[in-house]
Amino acid sequence: MLRITVLVSGGGTNLQAIIDSIESGRIQGAQIGCIISSNPNAYALERAKKHRIRARVISKNEYPDMAARTEALLATLKQEETDLIVLAGYMSVLQPKLVQAYQGRIINIHPSLIPKFCGAGFYGKKVHQAVLDAGETESGATVHYVDEGVDTGEIIVQKKVPVLEGDTADTLAARVLEEEHQLLTQAINTVIEKMNH
Ligand code: GAR
């Protein structure tokens, strides 16, 4: 059994998608050992509790120093015997030390068609507003490996989603999010297969 640690910051619908996929057998050979939230008020923590998954908060408030925060993350990841880290709506950038320690074993979901609308400053609702402001007719979601850059790692899967007339950042976000849930399961299966070979 591969052990996944999921890093979250917010609502956790992508976390829920992973939980559901594991429970229904759409993801096999893996389990969520633990979730780590950067935000003590994240609804994702409630989701973990409901499914009896261990949860930890490692926040900027608790660890204002970035190096200390990285050490806390590394200690938990190690303690949890993490094989794969999934960033599912995690709104912090991982430091190079952590990325190097888990090279090729960290994936991130991003709500745009990378290389468009990604990188520093593009997260959550801001991504969708930027897509609308640019007058794009399509957007989408991407799951990629995490390297030392921001949203620059190798792409695993990508899915297009149309932008519709009258879309707001909220309506577009909701349409993309629905696809993200499928895409993340698909990507995790791809990665599990690769790790098992
Ligand atoms: C998702 O749309 C995810 O792609 C995005 O935040 C949302 C989290 O939703 N992530 C980023 O913008 C990372 N740069 P969730 O908490 O319901 O999974």
Short mmCIF file of N, CA, C and O and ligand atoms in Angstrom, two decimals, residues 8-16 44 47 87-91 108-112 119 122-125 127-128 141-142 150-151 173 176-177 180-181 184, ligand 1:
data_model
loop_
_atom_site.label_atom_id
_atom_site.label_comp_id
_atom_site.label_asym_id
_atom_site.label_seq_id
_atom_site.Cartn_x
_atom_site.Cartn_y
_atom_site.Cartn_z
N VAL A 8 -3.50 20.52 2.04
CA VAL A 8 -4.67 21.32 1.71
C VAL A 8 -4.61 22.68 2.39
O VAL A 8 -3.81 22.87 3.33
N SER A 9 -5.48 23.59 1.93
CA SER A 9 -5.59 24.89 2.60
C SER A 9 -7.03 25.35 2.75
O SER A 9 -7.29 26.33 3.45
N GLY A 10 -7.95 24.71 2.05
CA GLY A 10 -9.30 25.27 2.00
C GLY A 10 -10.41 24.25 2.09
O GLY A 10 -10.41 23.37 2.95
N GLY A 11 -11.34 24.35 1.16
CA GLY A 11 -12.56 23.56 1.20
C GLY A 11 -12.33 22.07 1.11
O GLY A 11 -13.07 21.26 1.66
N GLY A 12 -11.33 21.69 0.34
CA GLY A 12 -10.98 20.27 0.29
C GLY A 12 -11.87 19.42 -0.59
O GLY A 12 -11.98 18.21 -0.36
N THR A 13 -12.48 19.99 -1.63
CA THR A 13 -13.29 19.13 -2.52
C THR A 13 -12.39 18.17 -3.30
O THR A 13 -12.81 17.05 -3.60
N ASN A 14 -11.18 18.58 -3.61
CA ASN A 14 -10.26 17.64 -4.27
C ASN A 14 -9.81 16.53 -3.32
O ASN A 14 -9.67 15.38 -3.72
N LEU A 15 -9.62 16.88 -2.05
CA LEU A 15 -9.33 15.86 -1.03
C LEU A 15 -10.49 14.86 -1.00
O LEU A 15 -10.29 13.65 -0.99
N GLN A 16 -11.72 15.41 -0.99
CA GLN A 16 -12.91 14.54 -0.95
C GLN A 16 -12.94 13.60 -2.15
O GLN A 16 -13.29 12.43 -2.03
N ALA A 44 -11.50 21.29 4.84
CA ALA A 44 -10.84 20.01 4.54
C ALA A 44 -10.57 19.22 5.82
O ALA A 44 -10.60 17.99 5.82
N ARG A 47 -13.54 17.22 6.71
CA ARG A 47 -13.67 16.06 5.81
C ARG A 47 -12.77 14.93 6.30
O ARG A 47 -13.17 13.76 6.31
N LEU A 87 -0.73 17.82 -3.55
CA LEU A 87 -1.15 19.17 -3.20
C LEU A 87 -2.54 19.38 -3.79
O LEU A 87 -2.69 19.42 -5.02
N ALA A 88 -3.54 19.44 -2.92
CA ALA A 88 -4.93 19.54 -3.38
C ALA A 88 -5.53 20.84 -2.84
O ALA A 88 -6.14 20.87 -1.78
N GLY A 89 -5.25 21.93 -3.58
CA GLY A 89 -5.70 23.23 -3.09
C GLY A 89 -4.81 23.72 -1.96
O GLY A 89 -5.27 24.32 -1.00
N TYR A 90 -3.52 23.44 -2.10
CA TYR A 90 -2.53 23.89 -1.09
C TYR A 90 -1.98 25.22 -1.56
O TYR A 90 -1.40 25.30 -2.65
N MET A 91 -2.17 26.26 -0.77
CA MET A 91 -1.88 27.62 -1.22
C MET A 91 -0.52 28.15 -0.78
O MET A 91 -0.33 29.36 -0.68
N ASN A 108 0.67 18.27 -8.01
CA ASN A 108 -0.17 19.43 -7.69
C ASN A 108 -1.28 19.54 -8.71
O ASN A 108 -1.08 19.26 -9.90
N ILE A 109 -2.45 19.95 -8.24
CA ILE A 109 -3.53 20.26 -9.19
C ILE A 109 -3.69 21.76 -9.29
O ILE A 109 -3.67 22.47 -8.28
N HIS A 110 -3.78 22.23 -10.53
CA HIS A 110 -3.88 23.67 -10.77
C HIS A 110 -5.06 23.94 -11.70
O HIS A 110 -5.23 23.25 -12.71
N PRO A 111 -5.87 24.97 -11.40
CA PRO A 111 -7.10 25.17 -12.16
C PRO A 111 -6.96 26.00 -13.44
O PRO A 111 -7.73 26.93 -13.68
N SER A 112 -5.95 25.68 -14.26
CA SER A 112 -5.85 26.32 -15.58
C SER A 112 -5.10 25.38 -16.50
O SER A 112 -4.59 24.34 -16.06
N GLY A 119 1.77 30.04 -12.02
CA GLY A 119 2.96 30.69 -11.44
C GLY A 119 2.57 31.56 -10.26
O GLY A 119 1.41 31.54 -9.82
N PHE A 122 -0.99 33.29 -9.17
CA PHE A 122 -2.15 32.65 -9.79
C PHE A 122 -2.59 31.46 -8.94
O PHE A 122 -2.04 30.38 -9.04
N TYR A 123 -3.58 31.71 -8.13
CA TYR A 123 -4.13 30.60 -7.34
C TYR A 123 -5.62 30.87 -7.12
O TYR A 123 -6.08 32.02 -7.15
N GLY A 124 -6.35 29.79 -6.94
CA GLY A 124 -7.78 29.87 -6.63
C GLY A 124 -8.55 30.76 -7.60
O GLY A 124 -8.36 30.71 -8.82
N LYS A 125 -9.43 31.59 -7.04
CA LYS A 125 -10.32 32.45 -7.83
C LYS A 125 -9.57 33.39 -8.78
O LYS A 125 -10.08 33.75 -9.86
N VAL A 127 -7.12 32.87 -10.65
CA VAL A 127 -6.83 32.22 -11.93
C VAL A 127 -8.02 32.43 -12.88
O VAL A 127 -7.87 32.85 -14.02
N HIS A 128 -9.21 32.15 -12.36
CA HIS A 128 -10.41 32.20 -13.20
C HIS A 128 -10.74 33.63 -13.62
O HIS A 128 -11.17 33.88 -14.74
N ALA A 141 -7.93 22.42 -16.40
CA ALA A 141 -7.19 22.06 -15.19
C ALA A 141 -6.01 21.19 -15.59
O ALA A 141 -6.02 20.52 -16.63
N THR A 142 -4.99 21.22 -14.73
CA THR A 142 -3.75 20.47 -14.99
C THR A 142 -3.29 19.80 -13.71
O THR A 142 -3.33 20.42 -12.64
N VAL A 150 7.39 27.34 -9.64
CA VAL A 150 5.97 27.40 -9.29
C VAL A 150 5.15 27.00 -10.51
O VAL A 150 5.15 27.71 -11.52
N ASP A 151 4.53 25.85 -10.44
CA ASP A 151 3.69 25.31 -11.54
C ASP A 151 4.50 25.01 -12.81
O ASP A 151 3.97 25.10 -13.92
N ALA A 173 -15.08 28.71 -12.06
CA ALA A 173 -14.37 27.91 -11.04
C ALA A 173 -15.13 26.62 -10.77
O ALA A 173 -14.53 25.54 -10.68
N VAL A 176 -14.74 24.17 -13.69
CA VAL A 176 -13.38 23.59 -13.73
C VAL A 176 -13.20 22.60 -12.58
O VAL A 176 -12.66 21.51 -12.76
N LEU A 177 -13.71 22.97 -11.40
CA LEU A 177 -13.53 22.13 -10.21
C LEU A 177 -14.12 20.74 -10.42
O LEU A 177 -13.52 19.74 -10.00
N GLU A 180 -11.71 18.86 -12.22
CA GLU A 180 -10.50 18.60 -11.42
C GLU A 180 -10.64 17.28 -10.66
O GLU A 180 -9.68 16.51 -10.54
N HIS A 181 -11.84 17.05 -10.14
CA HIS A 181 -12.04 15.86 -9.31
C HIS A 181 -11.78 14.58 -10.09
O HIS A 181 -11.18 13.64 -9.56
N LEU A 184 -7.85 14.46 -11.03
CA LEU A 184 -6.92 14.14 -9.95
C LEU A 184 -6.87 12.63 -9.72
O LEU A 184 -5.79 12.06 -9.52
C1 GAR B 1 -8.84 24.07 -6.72
O1 GAR B 1 -9.46 24.70 -7.80
C2 GAR B 1 -7.36 23.91 -7.00
O2 GAR B 1 -7.06 23.60 -8.34
C3 GAR B 1 -6.86 25.28 -6.66
O3 GAR B 1 -7.56 25.63 -5.50
C4 GAR B 1 -8.83 24.99 -5.50
C5 GAR B 1 -8.99 24.22 -4.22
O4 GAR B 1 -10.27 23.64 -4.09
N1 GAR B 1 -5.42 25.27 -6.48
C6 GAR B 1 -4.63 26.29 -6.79
O5 GAR B 1 -5.04 27.34 -7.23
C7 GAR B 1 -3.16 26.03 -6.55
N2 GAR B 1 -2.34 26.98 -7.26
P1 GAR B 1 -10.55 22.51 -3.04
O6 GAR B 1 -10.01 22.98 -1.69
O7 GAR B 1 -12.06 22.42 -3.01
O8 GAR B 1 -9.91 21.25 -3.51
#
